[in-house]
mmCIF file of C-alpha atoms in Angstrom:
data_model
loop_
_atom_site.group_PDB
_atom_site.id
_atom_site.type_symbol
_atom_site.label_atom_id
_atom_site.label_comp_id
_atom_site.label_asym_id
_atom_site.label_seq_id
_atom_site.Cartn_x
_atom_site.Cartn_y
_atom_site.Cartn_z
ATOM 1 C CA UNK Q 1 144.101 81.429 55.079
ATOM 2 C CA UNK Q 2 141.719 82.173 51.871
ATOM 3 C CA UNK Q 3 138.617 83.365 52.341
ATOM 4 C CA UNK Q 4 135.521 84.482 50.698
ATOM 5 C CA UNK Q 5 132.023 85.794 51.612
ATOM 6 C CA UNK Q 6 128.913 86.688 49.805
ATOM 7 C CA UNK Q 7 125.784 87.852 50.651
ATOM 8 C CA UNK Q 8 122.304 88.534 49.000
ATOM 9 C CA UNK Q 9 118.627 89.547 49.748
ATOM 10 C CA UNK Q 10 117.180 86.344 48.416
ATOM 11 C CA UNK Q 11 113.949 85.411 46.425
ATOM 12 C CA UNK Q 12 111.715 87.413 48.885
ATOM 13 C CA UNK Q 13 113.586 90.135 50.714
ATOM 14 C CA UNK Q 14 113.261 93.865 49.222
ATOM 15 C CA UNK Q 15 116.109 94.865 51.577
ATOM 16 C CA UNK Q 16 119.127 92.806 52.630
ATOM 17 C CA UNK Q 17 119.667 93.647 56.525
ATOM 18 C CA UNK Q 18 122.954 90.807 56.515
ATOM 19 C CA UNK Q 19 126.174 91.535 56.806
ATOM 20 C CA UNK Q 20 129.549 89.368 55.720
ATOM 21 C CA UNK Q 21 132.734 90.065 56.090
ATOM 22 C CA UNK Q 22 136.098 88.144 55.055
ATOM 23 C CA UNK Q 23 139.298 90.459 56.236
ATOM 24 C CA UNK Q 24 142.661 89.197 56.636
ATOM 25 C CA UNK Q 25 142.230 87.767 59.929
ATOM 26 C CA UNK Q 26 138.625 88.344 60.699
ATOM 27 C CA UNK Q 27 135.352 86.241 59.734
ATOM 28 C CA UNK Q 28 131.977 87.907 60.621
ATOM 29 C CA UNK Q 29 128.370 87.065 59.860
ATOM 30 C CA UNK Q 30 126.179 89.313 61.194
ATOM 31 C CA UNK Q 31 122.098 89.230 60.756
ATOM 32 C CA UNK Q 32 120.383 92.751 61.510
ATOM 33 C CA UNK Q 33 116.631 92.630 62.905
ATOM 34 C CA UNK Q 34 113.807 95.198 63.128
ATOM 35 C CA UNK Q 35 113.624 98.559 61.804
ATOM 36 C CA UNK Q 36 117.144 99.617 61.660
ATOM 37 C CA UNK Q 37 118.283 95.721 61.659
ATOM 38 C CA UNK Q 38 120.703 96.761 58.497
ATOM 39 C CA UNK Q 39 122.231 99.747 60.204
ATOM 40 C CA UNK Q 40 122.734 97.655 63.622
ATOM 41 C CA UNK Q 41 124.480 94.490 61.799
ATOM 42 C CA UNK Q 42 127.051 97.038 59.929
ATOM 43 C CA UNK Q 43 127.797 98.337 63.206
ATOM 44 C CA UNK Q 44 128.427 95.633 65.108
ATOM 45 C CA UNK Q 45 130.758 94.472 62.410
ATOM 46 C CA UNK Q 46 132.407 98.244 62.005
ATOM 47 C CA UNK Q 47 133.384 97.935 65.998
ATOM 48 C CA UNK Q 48 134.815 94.143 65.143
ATOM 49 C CA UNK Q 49 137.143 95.313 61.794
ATOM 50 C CA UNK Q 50 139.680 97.190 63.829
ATOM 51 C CA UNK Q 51 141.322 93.936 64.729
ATOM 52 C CA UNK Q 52 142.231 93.773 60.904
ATOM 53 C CA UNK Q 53 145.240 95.734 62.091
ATOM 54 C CA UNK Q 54 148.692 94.765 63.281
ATOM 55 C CA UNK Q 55 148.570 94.466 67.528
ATOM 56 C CA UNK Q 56 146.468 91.951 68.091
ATOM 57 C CA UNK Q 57 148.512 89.957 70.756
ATOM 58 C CA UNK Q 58 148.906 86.415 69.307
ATOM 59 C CA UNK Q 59 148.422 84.901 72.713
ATOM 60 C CA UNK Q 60 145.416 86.603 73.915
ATOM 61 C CA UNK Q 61 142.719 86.116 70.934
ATOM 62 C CA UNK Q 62 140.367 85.583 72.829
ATOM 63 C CA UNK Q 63 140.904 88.721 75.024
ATOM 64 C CA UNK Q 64 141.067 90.749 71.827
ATOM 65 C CA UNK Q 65 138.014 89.579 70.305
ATOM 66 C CA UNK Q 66 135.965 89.801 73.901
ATOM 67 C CA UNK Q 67 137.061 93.410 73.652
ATOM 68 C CA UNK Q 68 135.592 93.810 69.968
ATOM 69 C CA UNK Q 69 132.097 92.424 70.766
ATOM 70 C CA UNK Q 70 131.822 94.737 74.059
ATOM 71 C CA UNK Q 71 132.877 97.580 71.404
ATOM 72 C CA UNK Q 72 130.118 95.977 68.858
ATOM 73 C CA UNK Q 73 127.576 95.714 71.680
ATOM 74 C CA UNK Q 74 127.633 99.699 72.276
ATOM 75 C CA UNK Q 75 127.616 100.170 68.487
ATOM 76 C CA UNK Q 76 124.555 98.487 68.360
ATOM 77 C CA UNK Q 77 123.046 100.252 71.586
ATOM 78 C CA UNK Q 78 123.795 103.823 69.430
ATOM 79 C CA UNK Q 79 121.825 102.850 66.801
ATOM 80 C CA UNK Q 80 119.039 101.515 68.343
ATOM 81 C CA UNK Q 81 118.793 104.369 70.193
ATOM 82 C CA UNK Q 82 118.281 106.582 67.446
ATOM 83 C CA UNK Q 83 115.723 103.989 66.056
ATOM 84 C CA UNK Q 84 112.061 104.851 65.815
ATOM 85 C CA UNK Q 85 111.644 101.634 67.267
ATOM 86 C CA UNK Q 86 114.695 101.471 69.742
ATOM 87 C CA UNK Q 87 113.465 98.190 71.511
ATOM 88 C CA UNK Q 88 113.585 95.931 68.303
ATOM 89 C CA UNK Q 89 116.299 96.757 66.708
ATOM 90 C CA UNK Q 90 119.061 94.553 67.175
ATOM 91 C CA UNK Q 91 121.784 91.902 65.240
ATOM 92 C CA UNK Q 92 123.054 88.325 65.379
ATOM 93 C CA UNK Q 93 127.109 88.241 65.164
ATOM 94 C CA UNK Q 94 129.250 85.236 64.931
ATOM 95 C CA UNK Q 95 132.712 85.820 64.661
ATOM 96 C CA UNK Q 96 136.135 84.042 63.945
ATOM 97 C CA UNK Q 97 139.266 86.009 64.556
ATOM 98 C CA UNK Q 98 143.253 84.690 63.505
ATOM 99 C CA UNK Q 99 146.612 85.996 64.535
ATOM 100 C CA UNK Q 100 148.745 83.034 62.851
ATOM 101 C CA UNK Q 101 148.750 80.448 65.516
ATOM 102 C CA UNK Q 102 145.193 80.506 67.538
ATOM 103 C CA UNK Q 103 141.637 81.242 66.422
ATOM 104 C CA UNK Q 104 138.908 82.537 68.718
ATOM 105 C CA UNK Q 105 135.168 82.126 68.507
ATOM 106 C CA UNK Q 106 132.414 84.627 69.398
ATOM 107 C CA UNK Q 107 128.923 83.915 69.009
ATOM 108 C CA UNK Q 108 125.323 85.728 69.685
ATOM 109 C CA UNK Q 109 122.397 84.679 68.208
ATOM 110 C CA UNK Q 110 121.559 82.091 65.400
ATOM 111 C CA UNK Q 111 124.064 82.906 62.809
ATOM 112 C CA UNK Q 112 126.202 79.459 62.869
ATOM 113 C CA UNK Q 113 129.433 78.316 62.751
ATOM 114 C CA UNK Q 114 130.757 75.061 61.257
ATOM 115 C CA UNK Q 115 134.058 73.066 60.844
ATOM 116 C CA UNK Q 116 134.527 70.832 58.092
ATOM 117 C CA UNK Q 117 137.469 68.671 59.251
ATOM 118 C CA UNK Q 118 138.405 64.955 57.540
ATOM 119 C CA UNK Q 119 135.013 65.140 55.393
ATOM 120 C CA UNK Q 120 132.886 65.546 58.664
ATOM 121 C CA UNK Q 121 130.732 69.214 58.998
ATOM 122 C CA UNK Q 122 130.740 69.953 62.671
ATOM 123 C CA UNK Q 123 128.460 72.809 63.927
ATOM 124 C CA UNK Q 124 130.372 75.158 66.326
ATOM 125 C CA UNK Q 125 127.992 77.332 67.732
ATOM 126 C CA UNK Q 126 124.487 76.874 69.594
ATOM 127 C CA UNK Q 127 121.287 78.879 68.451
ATOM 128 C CA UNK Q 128 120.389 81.274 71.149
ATOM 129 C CA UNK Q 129 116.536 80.791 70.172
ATOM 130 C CA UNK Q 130 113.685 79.789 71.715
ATOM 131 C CA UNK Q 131 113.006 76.449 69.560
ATOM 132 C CA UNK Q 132 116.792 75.763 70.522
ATOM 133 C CA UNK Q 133 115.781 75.691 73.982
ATOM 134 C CA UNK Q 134 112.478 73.541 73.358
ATOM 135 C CA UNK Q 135 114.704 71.120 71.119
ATOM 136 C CA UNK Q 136 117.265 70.794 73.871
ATOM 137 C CA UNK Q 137 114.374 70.008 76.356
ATOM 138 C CA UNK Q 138 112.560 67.534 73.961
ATOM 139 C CA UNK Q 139 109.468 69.279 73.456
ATOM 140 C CA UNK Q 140 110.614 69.506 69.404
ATOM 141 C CA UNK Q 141 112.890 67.526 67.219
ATOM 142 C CA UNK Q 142 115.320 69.327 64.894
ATOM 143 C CA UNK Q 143 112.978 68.688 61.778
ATOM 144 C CA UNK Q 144 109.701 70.463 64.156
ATOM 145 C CA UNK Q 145 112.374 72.920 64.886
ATOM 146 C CA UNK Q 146 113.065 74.552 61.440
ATOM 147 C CA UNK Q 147 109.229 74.769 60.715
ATOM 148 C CA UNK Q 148 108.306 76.266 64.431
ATOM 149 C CA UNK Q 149 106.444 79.256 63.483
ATOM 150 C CA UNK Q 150 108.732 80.687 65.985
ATOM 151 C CA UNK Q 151 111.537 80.084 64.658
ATOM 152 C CA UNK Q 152 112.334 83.651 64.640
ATOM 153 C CA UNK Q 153 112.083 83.709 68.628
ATOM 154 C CA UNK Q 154 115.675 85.030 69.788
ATOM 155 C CA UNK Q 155 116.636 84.698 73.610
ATOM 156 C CA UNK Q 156 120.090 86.454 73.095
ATOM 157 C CA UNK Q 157 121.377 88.817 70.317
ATOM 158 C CA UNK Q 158 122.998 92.259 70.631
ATOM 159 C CA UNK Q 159 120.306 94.827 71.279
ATOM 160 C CA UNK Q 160 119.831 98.299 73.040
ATOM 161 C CA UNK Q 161 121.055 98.192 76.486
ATOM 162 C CA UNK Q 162 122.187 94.856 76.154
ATOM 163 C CA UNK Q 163 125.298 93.808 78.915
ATOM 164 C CA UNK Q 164 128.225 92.078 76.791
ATOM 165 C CA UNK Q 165 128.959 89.072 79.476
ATOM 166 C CA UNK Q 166 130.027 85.197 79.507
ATOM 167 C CA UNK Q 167 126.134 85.015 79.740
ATOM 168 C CA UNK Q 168 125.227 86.832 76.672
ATOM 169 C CA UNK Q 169 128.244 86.358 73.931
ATOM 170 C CA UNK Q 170 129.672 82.730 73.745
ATOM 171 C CA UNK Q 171 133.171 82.892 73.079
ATOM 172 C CA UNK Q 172 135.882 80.567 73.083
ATOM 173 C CA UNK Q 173 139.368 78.773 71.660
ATOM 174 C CA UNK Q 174 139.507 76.650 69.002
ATOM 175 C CA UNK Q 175 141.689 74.238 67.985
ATOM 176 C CA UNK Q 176 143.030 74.757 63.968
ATOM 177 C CA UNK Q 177 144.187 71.745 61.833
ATOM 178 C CA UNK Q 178 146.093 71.941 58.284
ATOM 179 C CA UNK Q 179 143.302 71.389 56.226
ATOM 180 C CA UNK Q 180 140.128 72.847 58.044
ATOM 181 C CA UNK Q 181 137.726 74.524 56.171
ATOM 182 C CA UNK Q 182 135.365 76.874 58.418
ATOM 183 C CA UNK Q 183 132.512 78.530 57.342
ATOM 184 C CA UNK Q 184 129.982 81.362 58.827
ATOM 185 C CA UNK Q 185 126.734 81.666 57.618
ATOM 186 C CA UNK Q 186 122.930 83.290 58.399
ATOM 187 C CA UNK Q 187 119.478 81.124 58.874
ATOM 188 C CA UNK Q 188 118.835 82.166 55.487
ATOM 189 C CA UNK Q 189 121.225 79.291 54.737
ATOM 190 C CA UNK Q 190 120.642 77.402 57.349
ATOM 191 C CA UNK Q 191 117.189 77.334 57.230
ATOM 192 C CA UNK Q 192 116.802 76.299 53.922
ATOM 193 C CA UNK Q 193 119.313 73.868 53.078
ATOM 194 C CA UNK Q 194 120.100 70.869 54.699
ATOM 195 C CA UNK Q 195 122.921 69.901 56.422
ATOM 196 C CA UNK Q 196 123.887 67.509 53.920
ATOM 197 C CA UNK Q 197 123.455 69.381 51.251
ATOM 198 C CA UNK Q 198 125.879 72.458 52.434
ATOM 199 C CA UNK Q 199 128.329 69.454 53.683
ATOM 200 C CA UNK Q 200 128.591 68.421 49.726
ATOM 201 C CA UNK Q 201 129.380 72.142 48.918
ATOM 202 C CA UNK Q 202 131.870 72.406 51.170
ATOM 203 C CA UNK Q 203 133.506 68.944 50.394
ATOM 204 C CA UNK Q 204 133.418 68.764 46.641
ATOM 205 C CA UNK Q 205 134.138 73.124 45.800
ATOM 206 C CA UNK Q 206 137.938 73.737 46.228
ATOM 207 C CA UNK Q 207 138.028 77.132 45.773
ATOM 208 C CA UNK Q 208 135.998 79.371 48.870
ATOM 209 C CA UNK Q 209 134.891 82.047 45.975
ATOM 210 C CA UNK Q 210 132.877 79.336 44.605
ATOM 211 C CA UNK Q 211 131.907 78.101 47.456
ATOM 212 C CA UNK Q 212 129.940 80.951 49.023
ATOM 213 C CA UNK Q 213 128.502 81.186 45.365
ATOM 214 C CA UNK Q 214 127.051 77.567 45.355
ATOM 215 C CA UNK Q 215 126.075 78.097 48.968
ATOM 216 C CA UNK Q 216 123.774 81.263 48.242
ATOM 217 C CA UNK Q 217 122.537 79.602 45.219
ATOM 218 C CA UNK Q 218 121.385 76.957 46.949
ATOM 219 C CA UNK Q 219 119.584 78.869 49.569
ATOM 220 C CA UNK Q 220 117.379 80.919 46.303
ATOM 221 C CA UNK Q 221 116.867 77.358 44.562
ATOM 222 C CA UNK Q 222 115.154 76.031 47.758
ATOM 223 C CA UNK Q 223 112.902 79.980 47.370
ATOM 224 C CA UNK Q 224 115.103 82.585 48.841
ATOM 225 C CA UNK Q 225 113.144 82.944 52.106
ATOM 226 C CA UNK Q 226 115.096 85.090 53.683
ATOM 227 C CA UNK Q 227 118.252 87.178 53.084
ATOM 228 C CA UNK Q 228 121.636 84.615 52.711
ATOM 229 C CA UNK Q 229 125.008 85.066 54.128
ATOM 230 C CA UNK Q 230 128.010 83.131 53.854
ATOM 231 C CA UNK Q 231 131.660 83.224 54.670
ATOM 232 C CA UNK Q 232 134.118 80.361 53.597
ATOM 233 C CA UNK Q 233 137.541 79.890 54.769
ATOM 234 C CA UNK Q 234 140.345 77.284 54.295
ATOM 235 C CA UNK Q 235 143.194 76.825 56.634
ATOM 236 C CA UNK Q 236 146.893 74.878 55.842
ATOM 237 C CA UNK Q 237 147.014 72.316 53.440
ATOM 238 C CA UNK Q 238 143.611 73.675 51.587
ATOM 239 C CA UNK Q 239 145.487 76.741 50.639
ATOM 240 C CA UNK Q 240 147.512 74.598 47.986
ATOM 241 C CA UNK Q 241 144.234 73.984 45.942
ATOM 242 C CA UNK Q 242 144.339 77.441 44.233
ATOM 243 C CA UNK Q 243 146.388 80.679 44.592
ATOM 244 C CA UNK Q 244 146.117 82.768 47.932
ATOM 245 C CA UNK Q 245 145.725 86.186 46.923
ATOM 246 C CA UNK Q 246 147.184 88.937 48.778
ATOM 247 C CA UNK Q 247 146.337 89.987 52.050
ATOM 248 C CA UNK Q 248 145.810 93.380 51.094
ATOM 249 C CA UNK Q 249 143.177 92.333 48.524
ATOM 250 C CA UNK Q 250 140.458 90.019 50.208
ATOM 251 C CA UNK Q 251 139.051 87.593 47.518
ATOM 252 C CA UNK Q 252 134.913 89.045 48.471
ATOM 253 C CA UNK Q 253 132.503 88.943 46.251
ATOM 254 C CA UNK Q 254 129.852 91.618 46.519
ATOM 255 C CA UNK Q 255 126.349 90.794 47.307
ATOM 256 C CA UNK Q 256 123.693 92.583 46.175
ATOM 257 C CA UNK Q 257 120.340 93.655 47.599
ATOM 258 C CA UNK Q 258 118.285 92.541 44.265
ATOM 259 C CA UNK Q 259 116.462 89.922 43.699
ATOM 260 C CA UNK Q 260 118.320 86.881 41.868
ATOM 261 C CA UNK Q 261 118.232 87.135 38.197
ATOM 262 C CA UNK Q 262 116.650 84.483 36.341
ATOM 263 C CA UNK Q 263 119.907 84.204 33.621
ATOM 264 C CA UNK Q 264 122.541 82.297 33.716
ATOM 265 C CA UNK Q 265 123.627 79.761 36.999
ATOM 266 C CA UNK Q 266 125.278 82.516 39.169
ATOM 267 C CA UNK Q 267 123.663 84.853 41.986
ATOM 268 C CA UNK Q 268 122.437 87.906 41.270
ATOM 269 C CA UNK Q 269 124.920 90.437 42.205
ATOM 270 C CA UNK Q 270 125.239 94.484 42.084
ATOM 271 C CA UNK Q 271 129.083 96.038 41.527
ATOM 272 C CA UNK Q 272 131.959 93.869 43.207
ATOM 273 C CA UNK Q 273 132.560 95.562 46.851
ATOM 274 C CA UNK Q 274 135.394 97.049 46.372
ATOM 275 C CA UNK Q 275 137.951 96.652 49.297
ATOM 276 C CA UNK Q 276 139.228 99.816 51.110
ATOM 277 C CA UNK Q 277 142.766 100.657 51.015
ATOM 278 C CA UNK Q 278 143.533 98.959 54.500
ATOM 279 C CA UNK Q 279 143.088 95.626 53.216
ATOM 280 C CA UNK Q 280 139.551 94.736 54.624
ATOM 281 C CA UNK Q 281 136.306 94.047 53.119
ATOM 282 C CA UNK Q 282 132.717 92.750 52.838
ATOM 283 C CA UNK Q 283 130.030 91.615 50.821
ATOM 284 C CA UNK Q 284 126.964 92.864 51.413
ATOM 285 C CA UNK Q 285 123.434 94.215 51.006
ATOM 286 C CA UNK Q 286 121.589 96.759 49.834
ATOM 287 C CA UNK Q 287 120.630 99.609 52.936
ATOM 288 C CA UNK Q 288 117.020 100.321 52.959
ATOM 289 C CA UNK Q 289 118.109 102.728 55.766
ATOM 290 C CA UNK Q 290 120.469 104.329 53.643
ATOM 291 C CA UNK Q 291 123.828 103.891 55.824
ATOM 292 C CA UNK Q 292 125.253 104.986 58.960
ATOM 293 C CA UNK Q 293 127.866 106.362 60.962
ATOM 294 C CA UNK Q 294 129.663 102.647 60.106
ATOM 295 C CA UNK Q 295 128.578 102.350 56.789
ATOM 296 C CA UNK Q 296 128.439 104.135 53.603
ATOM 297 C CA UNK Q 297 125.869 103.874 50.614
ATOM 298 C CA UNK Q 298 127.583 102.631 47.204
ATOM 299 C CA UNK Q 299 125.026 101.840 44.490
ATOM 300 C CA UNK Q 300 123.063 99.152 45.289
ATOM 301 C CA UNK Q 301 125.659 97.488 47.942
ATOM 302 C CA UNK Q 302 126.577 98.879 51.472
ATOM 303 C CA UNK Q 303 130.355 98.420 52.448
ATOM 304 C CA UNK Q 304 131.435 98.415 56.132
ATOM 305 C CA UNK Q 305 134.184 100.740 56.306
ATOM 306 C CA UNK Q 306 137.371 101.371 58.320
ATOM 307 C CA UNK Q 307 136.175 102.633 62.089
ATOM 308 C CA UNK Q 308 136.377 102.747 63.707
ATOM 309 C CA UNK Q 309 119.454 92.799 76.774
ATOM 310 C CA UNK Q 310 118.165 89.738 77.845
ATOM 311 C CA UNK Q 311 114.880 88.235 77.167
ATOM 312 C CA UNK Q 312 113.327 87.197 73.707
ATOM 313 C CA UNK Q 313 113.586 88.803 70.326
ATOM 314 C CA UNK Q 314 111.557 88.381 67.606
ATOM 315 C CA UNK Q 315 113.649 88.976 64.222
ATOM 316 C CA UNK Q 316 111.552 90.069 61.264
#
């Protein structure tokens, strides 16, 4: 497998409350919300990073990665507890997890998950939103949808007190082909790019570095709404098109929480994140909470380290 994943604040964001991360065997997006939204995402994806390490029982991913979320769910509980606004905090999390033969899928929220298979861009995952819900009923069509001024209208995301069941995290098998590319990414991509134009990325960039670079680019050239948050990663027969680096040393760019400068063609990024000496890794933004338990300040970029309820949500 190579992998990448970047992530930035965007055009209009002082604060980037997104989290990516691109380990050895784990793919996480993760989109924090309300006060402490930055804290909560780098929790949730501090409980999932354990399963970066040897153990994981090849023929229960699934099992493993349930476990994880459960783990990420209480993470998230902690620090909305210790919120000054404990009811709003709260994080997306989509999630891919590898041991070799099987891949497993978790999913809460609207961060998405796609497939790019034979040239065709398949979405994976299912919005847990309220204009999801309307679209599914026909009361809006997908174009009404990404305009909705409630848009923003979660009806499932991790959150204090929140119950980690079949009903609240969407997980499942998936089936992996030589040559699938996969990616992960936040609304802030989403959201402002269309479909086809993130299916041309995907098709036409070989290498996943420069992928996730295009992809965020895109995202500020359509104005950098919202913060932007992309993993890429190639499986099989993709893995030819350029040298796969060592799994110790994931290829992940560091995001950066300031906003895009105006030279040259490439995102505007703080120091490279460097990766911790167990192999794992993110790219991320910069804390305007200034770290957790789960997280640790570094400059202008936050780096998840080793470590380590129902109803609807409005994400700010």
């Amino acid at each position: 497998m190579r992998r990448a994943a970047l992530s930035d604040a965007g055009l209009r964001r002082d604060g980037n409350q997104d989290v990516a991360f691109a380990g050895c065997r784990l793919l996480v997006v993760a989109d924090g919300f309300g006060l402490d939204g930055a804290r909560a995402a780098a929790a949730a994806v501090g409980a999932l990073t354990p399963l970066e390490d040897d153990g994981v029982p090849a023929a229960d991913p699934l099992g493993a990665l349930s476990g994880a979320v459960d783990r990420a769910g209480r993470a998230v509980d902690e620090v909305a507890g210790s919120s000054a606004d404990p009811d709003g905090v709260g994080t997306t999390l989509t999630a891919l997890l590898w041991t070799g033969s099987r891949l497993a899928l978790a999913h809460v929220g609207d961060t998405r998950a796609h497939l790019l298979r034979d040239g065709l861009l398949t979405r994976l995952t299912d919005d847990h939103s309220m204009v999801r819900e309307l679209t599914d009923a026909g009361r809006l069509t997908p174009e009404e949808a990404l305009a909705h001024p409630q848009r923003a209208l979660l009806t499932k995301a991790l959150t204090r007190n929140v119950r980690i069941t079949p009903d609240t995290v969407d997980v499942r098998a998936l089936d992996v082909r030589s040559g699938d590319r996969y990616l992960l990414c936040s609304d802030g991509l989403w959201a402002a790019v269309p479909e086809a134009g993130i299916s041309r990325v995907l098709s036409t960039t070989a290498d996943p570095r420069e992928a996730v670079r295009s992809l965020v680019d895109l995202a500020n050239a359509a104005g950098g709404p919202d913060n932007v948050s992309c993993v890429v990663a190639d499986f099989g027969d993709r893995t030819s098109q350029g040298q796969l680096e060592p799994c110790r040393v994931p290829p992940v760019p560091g995001g950066s929480g300031r906003r895009r400068s105006a030279k040259g063609n490439g995102v505007g990024r703080g120091p490279d994140v460097s990766t911790h000496p167990c192999g794992r890794g993110c790219a991320t933004g910069r804390d305007r909470s200034g770290g957790s338990s789960s997280a640790r300040t570094d400059g202008a970029s936050r780096v998840v380290t080793c470590g380590g309820r129902g109803g609807v949500r409005e994400r700010q």
